[in-house]
Short mmCIF file of N, CA, C and O in Angstrom, two decimals:
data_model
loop_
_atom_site.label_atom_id
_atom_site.label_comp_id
_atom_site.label_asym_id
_atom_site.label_seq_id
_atom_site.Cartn_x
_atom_site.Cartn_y
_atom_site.Cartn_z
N UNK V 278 18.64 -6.31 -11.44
CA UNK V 278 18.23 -4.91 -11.44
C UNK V 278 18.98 -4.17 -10.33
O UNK V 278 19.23 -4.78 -9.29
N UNK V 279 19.42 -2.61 -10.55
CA UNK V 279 19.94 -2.37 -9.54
C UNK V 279 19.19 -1.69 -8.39
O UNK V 279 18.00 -1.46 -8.62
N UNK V 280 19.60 -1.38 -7.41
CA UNK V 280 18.81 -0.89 -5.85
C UNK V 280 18.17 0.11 -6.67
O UNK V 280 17.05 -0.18 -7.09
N UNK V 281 18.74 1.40 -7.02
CA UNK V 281 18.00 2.72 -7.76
C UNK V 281 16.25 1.99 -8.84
O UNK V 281 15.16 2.48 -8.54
N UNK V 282 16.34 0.87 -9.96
CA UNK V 282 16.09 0.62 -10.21
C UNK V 282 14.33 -0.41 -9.63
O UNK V 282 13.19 -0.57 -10.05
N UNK V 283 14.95 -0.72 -8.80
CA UNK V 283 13.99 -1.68 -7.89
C UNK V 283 13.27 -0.82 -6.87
O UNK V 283 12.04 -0.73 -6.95
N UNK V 284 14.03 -0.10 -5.77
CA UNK V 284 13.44 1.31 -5.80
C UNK V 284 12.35 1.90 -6.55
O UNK V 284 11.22 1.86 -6.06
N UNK V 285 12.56 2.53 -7.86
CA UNK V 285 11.42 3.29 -8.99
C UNK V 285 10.34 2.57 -9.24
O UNK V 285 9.15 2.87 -9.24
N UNK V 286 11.10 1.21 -9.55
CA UNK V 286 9.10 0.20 -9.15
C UNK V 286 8.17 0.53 -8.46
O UNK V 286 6.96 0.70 -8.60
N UNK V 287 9.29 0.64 -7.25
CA UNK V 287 8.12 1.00 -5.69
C UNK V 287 7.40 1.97 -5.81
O UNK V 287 6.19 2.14 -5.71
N UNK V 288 8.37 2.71 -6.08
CA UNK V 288 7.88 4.34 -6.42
C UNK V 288 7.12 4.75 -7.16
O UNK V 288 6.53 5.79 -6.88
N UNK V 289 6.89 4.12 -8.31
CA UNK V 289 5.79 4.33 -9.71
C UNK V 289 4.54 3.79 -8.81
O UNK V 289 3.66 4.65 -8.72
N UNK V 290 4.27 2.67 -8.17
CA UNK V 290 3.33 2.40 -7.45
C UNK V 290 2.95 3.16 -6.21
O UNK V 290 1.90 2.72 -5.73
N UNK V 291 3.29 3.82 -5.78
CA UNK V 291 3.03 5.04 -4.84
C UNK V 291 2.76 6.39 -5.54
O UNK V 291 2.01 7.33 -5.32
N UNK V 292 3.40 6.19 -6.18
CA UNK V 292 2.68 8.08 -7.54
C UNK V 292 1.46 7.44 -8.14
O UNK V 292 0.55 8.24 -7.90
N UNK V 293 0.98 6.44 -8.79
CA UNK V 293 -0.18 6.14 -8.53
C UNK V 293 -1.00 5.94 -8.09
O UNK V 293 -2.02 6.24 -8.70
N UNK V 294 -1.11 5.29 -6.74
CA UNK V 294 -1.86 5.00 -5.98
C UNK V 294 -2.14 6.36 -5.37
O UNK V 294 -3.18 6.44 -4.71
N UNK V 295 -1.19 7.71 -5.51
CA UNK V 295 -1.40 9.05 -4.80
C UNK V 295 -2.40 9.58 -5.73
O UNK V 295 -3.46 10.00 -5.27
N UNK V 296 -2.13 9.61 -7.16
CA UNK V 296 -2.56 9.92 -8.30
C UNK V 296 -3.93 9.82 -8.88
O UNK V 296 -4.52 10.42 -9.78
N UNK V 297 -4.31 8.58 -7.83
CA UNK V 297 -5.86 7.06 -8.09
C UNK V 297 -5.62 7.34 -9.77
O UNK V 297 -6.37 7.91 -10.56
N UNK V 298 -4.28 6.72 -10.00
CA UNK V 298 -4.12 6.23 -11.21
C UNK V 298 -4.56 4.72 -11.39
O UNK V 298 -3.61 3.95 -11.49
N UNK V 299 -5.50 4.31 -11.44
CA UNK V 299 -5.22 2.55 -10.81
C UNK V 299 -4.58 1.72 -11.91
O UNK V 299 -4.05 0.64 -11.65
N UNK V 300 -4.64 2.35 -13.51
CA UNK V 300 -4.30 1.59 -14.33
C UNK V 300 -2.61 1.50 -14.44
O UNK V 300 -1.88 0.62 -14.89
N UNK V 301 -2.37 2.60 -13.93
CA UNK V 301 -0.69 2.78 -13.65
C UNK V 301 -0.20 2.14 -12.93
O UNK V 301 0.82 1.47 -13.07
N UNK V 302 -1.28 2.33 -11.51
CA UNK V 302 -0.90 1.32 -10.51
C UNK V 302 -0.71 -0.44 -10.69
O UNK V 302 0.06 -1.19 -10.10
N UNK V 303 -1.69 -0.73 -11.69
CA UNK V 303 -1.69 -2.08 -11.62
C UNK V 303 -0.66 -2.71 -12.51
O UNK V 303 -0.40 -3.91 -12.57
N UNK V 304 -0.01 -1.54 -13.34
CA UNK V 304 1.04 -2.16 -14.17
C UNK V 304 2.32 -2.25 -13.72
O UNK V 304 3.33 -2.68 -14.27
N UNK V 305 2.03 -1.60 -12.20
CA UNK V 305 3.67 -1.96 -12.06
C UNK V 305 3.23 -3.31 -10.78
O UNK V 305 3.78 -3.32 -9.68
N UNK V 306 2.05 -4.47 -11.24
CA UNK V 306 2.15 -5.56 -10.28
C UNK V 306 2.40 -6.76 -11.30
O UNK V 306 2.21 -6.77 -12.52
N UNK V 307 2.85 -7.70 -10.50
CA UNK V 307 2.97 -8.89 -11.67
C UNK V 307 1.49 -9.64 -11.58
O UNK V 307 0.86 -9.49 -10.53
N UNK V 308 1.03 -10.30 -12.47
CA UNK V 308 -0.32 -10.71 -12.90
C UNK V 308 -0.48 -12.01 -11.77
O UNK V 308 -1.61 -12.46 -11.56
N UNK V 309 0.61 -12.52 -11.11
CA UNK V 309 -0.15 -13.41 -9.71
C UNK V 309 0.79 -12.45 -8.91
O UNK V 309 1.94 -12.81 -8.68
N UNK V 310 0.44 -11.56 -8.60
CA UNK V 310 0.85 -10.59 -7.32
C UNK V 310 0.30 -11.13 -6.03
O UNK V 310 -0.87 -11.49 -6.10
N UNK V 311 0.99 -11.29 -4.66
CA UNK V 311 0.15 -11.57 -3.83
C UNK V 311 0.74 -10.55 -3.24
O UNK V 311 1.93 -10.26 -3.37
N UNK V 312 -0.25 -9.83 -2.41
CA UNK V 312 -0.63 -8.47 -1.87
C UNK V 312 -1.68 -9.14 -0.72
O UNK V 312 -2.79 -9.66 -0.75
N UNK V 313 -0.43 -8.77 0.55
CA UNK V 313 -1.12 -8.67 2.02
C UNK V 313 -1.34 -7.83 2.73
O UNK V 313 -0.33 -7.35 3.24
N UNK V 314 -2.83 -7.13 3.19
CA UNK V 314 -2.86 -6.51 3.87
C UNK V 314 -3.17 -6.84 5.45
O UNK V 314 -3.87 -7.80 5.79
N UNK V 315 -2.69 -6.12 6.18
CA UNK V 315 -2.11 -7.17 7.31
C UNK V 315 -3.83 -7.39 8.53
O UNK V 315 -4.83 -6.67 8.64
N UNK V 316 -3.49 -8.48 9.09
CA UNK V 316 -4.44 -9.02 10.05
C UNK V 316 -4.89 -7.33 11.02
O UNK V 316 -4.10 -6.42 11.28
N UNK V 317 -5.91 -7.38 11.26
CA UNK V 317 -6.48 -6.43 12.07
C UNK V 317 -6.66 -5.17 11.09
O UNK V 317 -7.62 -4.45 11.39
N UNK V 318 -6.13 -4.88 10.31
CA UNK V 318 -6.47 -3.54 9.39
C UNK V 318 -7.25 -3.77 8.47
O UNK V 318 -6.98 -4.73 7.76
N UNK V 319 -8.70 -2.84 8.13
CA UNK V 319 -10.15 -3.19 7.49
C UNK V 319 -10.13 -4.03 6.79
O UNK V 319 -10.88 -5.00 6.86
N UNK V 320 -8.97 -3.78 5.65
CA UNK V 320 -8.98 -4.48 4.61
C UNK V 320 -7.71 -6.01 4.30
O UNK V 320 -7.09 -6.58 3.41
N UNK V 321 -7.97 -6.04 5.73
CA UNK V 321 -6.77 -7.59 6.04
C UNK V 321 -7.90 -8.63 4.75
O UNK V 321 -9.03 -8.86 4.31
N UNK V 322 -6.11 -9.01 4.69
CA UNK V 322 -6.45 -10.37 3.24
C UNK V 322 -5.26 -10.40 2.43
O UNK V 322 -4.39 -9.57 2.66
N UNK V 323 -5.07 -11.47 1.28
CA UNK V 323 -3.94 -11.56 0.57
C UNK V 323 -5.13 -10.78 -0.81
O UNK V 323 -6.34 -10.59 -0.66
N UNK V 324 -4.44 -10.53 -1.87
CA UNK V 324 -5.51 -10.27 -3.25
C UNK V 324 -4.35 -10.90 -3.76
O UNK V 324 -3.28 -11.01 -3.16
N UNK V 325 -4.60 -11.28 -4.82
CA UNK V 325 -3.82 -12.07 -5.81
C UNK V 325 -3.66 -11.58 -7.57
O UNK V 325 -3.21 -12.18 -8.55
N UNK V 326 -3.91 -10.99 -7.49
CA UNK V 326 -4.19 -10.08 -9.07
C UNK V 326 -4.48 -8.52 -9.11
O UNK V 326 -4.98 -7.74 -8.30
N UNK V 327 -4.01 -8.43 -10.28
CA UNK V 327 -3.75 -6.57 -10.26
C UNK V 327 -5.46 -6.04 -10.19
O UNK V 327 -5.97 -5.01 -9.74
N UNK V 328 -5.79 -6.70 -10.57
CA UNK V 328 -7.22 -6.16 -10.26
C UNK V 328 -8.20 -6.45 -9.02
O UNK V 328 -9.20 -5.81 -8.68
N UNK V 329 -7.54 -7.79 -8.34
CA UNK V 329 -7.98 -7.92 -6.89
C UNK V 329 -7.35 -6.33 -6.01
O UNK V 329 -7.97 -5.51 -5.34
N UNK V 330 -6.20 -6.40 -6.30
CA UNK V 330 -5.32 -5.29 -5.37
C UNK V 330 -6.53 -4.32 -5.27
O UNK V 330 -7.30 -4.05 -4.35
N UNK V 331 -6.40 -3.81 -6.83
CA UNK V 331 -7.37 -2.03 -6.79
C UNK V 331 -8.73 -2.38 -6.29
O UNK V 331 -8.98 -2.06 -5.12
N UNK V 332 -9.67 -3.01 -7.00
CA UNK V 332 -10.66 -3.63 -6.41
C UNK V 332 -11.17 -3.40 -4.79
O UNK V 332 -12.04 -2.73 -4.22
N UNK V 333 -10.18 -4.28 -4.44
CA UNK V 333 -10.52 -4.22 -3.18
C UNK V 333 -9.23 -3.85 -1.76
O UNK V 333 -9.06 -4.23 -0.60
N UNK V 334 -8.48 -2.81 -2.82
CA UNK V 334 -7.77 -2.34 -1.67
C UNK V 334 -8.08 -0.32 -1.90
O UNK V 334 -8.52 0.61 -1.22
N UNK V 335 -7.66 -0.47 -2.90
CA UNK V 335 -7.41 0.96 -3.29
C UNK V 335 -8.96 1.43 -3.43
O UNK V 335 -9.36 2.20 -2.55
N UNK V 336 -9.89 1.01 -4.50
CA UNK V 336 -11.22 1.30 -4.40
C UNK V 336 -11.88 1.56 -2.94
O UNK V 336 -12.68 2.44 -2.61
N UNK V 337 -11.39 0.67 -2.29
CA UNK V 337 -12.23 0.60 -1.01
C UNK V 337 -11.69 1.89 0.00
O UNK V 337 -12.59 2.60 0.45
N UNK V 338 -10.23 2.24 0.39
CA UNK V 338 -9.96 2.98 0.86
C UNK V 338 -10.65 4.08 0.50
O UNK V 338 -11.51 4.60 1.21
N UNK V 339 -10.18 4.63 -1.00
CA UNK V 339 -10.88 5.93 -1.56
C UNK V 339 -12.68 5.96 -1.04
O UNK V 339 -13.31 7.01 -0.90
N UNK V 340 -13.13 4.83 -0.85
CA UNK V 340 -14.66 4.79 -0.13
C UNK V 340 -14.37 5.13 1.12
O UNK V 340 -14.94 6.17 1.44
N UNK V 341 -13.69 4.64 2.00
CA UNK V 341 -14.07 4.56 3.17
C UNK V 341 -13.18 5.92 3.99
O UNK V 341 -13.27 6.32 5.14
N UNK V 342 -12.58 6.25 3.18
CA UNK V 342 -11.26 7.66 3.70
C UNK V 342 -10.97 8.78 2.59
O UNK V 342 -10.61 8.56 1.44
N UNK V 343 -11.16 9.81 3.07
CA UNK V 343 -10.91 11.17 2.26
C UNK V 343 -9.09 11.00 2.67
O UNK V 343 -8.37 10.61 3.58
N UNK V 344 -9.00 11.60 1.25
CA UNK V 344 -7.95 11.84 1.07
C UNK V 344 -6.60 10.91 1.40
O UNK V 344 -5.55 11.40 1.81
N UNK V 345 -6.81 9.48 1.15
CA UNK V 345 -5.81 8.59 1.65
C UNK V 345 -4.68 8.62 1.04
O UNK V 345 -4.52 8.22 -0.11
N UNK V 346 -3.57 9.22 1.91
CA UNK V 346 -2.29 8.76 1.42
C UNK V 346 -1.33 8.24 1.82
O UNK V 346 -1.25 8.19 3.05
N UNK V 347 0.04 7.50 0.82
CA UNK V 347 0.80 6.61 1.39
C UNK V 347 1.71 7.71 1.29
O UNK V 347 1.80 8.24 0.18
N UNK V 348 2.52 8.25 2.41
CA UNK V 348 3.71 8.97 2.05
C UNK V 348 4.58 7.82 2.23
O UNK V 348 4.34 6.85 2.95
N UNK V 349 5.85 8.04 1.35
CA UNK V 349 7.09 6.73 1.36
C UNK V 349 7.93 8.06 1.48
O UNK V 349 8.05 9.06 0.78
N UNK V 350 8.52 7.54 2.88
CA UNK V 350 9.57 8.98 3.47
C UNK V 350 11.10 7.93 2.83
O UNK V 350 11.92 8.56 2.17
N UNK V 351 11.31 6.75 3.01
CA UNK V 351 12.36 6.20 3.28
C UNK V 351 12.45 4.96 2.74
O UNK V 351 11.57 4.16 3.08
N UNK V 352 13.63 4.47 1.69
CA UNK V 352 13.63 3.02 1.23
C UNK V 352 14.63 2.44 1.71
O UNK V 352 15.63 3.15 1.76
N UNK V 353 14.74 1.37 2.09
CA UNK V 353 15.87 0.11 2.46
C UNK V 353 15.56 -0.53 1.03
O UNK V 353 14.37 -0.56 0.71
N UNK V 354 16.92 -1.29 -0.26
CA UNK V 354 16.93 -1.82 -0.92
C UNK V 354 18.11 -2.97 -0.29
O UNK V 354 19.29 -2.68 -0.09
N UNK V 355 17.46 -4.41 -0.02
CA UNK V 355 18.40 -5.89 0.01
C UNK V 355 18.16 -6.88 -1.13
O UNK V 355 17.16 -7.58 -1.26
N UNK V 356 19.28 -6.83 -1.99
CA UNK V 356 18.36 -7.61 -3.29
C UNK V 356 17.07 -7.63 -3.80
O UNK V 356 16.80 -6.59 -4.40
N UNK V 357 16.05 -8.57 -3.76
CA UNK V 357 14.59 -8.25 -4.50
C UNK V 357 13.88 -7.22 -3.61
O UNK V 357 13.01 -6.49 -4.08
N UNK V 358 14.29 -7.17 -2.22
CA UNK V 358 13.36 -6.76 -1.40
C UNK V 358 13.50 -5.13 -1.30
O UNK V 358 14.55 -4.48 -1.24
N UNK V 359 12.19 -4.67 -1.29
CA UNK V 359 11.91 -3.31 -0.69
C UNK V 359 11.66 -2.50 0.60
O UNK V 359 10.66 -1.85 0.28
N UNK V 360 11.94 -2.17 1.76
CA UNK V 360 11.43 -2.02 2.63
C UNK V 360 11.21 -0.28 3.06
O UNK V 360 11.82 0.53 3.75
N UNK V 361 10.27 -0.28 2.40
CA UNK V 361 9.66 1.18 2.72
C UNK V 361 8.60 1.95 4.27
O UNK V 361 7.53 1.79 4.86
N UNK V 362 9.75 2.74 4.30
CA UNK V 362 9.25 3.49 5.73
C UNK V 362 8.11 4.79 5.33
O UNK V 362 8.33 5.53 4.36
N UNK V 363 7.13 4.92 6.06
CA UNK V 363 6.22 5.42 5.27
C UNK V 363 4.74 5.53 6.57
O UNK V 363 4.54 4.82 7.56
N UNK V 364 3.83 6.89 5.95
CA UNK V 364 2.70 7.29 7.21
C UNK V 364 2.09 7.35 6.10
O UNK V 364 2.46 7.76 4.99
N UNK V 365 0.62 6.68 6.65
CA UNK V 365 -0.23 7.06 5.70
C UNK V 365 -1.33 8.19 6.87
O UNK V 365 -1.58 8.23 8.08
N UNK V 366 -1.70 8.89 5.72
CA UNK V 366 -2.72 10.21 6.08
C UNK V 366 -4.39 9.98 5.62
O UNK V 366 -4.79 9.45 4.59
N UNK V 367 -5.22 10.59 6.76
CA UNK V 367 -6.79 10.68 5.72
C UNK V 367 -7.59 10.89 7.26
O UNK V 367 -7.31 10.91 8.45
N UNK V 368 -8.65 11.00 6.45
CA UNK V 368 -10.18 11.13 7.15
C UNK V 368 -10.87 10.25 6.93
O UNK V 368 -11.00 9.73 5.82
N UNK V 369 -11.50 9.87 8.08
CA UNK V 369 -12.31 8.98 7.74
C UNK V 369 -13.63 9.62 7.59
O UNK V 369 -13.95 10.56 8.32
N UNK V 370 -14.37 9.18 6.72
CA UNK V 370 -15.33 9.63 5.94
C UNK V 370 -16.98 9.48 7.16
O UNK V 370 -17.93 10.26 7.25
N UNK V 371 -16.79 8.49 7.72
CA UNK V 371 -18.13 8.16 8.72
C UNK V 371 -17.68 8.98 9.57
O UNK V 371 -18.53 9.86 9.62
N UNK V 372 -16.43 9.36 10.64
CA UNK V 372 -16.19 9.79 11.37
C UNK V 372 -15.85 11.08 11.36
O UNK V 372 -16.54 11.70 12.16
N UNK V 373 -15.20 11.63 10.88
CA UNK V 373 -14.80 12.97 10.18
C UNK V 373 -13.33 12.98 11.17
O UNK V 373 -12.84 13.99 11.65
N UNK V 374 -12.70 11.32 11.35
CA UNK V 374 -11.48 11.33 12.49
C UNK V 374 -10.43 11.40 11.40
O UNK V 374 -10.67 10.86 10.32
N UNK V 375 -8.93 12.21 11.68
CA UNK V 375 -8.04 12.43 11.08
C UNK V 375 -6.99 11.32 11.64
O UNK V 375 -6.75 11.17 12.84
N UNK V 376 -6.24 10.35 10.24
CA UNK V 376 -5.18 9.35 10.90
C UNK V 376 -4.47 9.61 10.06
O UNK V 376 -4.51 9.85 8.85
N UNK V 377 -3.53 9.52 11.16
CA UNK V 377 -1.89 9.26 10.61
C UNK V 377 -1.16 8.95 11.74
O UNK V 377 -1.00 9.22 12.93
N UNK V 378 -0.55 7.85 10.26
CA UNK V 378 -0.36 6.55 11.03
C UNK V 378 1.14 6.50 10.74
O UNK V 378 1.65 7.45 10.15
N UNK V 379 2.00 5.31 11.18
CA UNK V 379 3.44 5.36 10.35
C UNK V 379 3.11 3.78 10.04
O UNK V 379 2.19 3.07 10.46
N UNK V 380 4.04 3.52 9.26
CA UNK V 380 3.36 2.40 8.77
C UNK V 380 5.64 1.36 8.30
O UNK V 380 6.83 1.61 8.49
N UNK V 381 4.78 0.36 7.71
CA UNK V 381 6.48 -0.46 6.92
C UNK V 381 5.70 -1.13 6.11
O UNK V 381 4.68 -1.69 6.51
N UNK V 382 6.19 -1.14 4.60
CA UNK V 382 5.74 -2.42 3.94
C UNK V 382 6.95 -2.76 2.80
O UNK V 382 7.78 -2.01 2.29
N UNK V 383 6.72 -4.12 2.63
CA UNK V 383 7.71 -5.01 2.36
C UNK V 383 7.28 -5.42 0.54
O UNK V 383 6.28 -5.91 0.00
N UNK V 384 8.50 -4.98 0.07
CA UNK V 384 7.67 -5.32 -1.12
C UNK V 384 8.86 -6.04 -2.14
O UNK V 384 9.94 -5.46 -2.24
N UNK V 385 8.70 -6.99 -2.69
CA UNK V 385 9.34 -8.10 -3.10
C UNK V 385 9.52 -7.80 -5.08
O UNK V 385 8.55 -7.90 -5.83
N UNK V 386 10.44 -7.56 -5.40
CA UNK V 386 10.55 -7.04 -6.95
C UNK V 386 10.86 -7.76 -8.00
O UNK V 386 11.98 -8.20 -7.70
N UNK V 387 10.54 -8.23 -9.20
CA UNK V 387 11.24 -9.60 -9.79
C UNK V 387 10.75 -8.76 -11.03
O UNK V 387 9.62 -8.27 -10.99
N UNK V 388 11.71 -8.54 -12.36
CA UNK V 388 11.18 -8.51 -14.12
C UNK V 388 11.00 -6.91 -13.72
O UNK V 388 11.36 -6.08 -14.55
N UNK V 389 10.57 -6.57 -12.74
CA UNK V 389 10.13 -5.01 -12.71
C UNK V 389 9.28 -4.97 -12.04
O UNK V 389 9.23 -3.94 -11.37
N UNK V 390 8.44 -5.73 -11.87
CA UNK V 390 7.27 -5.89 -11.24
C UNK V 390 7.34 -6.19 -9.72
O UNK V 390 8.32 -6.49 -9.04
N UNK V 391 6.09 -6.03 -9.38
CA UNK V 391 5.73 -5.98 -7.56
C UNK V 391 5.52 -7.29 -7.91
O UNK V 391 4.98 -7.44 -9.01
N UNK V 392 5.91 -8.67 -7.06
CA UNK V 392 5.56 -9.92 -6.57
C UNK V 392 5.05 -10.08 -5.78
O UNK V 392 4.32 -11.06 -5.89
N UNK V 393 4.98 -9.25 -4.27
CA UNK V 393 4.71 -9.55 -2.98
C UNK V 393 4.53 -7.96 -2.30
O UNK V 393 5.22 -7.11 -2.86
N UNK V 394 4.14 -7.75 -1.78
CA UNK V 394 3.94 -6.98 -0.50
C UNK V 394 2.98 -7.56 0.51
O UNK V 394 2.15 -8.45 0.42
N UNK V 395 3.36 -6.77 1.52
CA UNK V 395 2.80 -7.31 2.98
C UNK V 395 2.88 -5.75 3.70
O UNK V 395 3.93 -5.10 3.71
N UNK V 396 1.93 -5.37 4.14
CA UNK V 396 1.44 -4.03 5.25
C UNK V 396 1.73 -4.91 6.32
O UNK V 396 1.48 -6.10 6.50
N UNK V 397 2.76 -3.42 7.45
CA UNK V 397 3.10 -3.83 8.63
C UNK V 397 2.16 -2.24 9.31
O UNK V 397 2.54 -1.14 8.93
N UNK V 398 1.30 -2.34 10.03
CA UNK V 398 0.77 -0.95 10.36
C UNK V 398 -0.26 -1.10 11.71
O UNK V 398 -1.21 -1.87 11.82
N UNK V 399 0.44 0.22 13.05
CA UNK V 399 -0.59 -0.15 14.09
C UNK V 399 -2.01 -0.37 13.87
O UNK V 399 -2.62 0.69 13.94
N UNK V 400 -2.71 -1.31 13.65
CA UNK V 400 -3.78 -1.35 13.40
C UNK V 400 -5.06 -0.80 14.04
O UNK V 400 -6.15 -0.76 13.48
N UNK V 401 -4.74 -0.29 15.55
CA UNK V 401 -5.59 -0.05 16.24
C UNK V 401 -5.56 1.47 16.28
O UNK V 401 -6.53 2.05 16.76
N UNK V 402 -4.32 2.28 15.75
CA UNK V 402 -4.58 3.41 15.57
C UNK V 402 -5.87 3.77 14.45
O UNK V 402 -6.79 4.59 14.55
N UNK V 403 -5.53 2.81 13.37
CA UNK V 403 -6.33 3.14 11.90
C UNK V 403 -8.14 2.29 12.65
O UNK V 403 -9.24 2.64 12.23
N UNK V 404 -7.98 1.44 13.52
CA UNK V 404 -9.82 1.02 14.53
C UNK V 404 -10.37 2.41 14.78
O UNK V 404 -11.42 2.89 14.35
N UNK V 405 -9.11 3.15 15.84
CA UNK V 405 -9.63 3.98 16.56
C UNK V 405 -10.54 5.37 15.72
O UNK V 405 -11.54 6.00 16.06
N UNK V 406 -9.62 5.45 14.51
CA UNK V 406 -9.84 6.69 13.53
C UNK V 406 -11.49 6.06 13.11
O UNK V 406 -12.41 6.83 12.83
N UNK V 407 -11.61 4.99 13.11
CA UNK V 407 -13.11 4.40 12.16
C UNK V 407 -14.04 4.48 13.09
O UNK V 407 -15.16 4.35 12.59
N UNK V 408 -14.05 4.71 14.72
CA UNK V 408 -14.82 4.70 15.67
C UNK V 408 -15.28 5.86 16.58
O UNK V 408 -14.49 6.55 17.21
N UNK V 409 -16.51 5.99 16.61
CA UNK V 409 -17.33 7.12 16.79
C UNK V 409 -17.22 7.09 18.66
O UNK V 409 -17.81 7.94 19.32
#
């Protein structure tokens, strides 16, 4: 596949996830997707399926944060890999605290599909936003 190509994967999964398309979203993952969200951020864990992801990544955000978004300012394409530069935005809903954050995540492309991602993100900025 080419960079442009592997790229638009990423990208269809970020217009959804902006969209809370989740069924859009989950079609651009492969059916054993492993999806890490990283140690120290709420929702640290691997999910393993397109419906673990939304479940318990995307569902949960939209609970716990108004208005969550991933902006993707910037792509690096190296063969399968994706490396998207990117702030995510929101409120937190208990707190009424505004974050934005900058963030990197790594996302691994094979058939068309997402294989892998991994969240790289200060985690203690996104603590501080959850704490009264």
């Amino acid at each position: 596949m080419s960079e442009h190509t592997l790229a638009a994967v990423v990208r269809r999964q970020y217009l959804a996830a902006a969209a809370g398309d989740l069924e859009a979203l989950r079609a651009t993952l492969a059916p054993d997707v492993e999806w890490t969200e990283m140690a120290g951020f709420p929702l640290a864990g691997t999910y393993r399926t397109p419906e673990d992801v939304t479940a318990n990544v995307m569902e949960k955000l939209t609970q716990d944060w108004e208005d969550w978004t991933a902006h993707d300012d910037s792509y690096v394409v190296d063969g399968e890999n994706v490396v998207v530069l990117a702030r995510y935005t929101a409120v937190n809903r208990a707190t009424g605290k505004l974050l934005n954050v900058r963030v990197a995540h790594h996302f691994v492309v094979r058939g068309g599909l997402i294989v892998r991602f991994e969240q790289f993100v200060d985690t203690a900025l996104v603590r501080a936003a959850m704490a009264d």
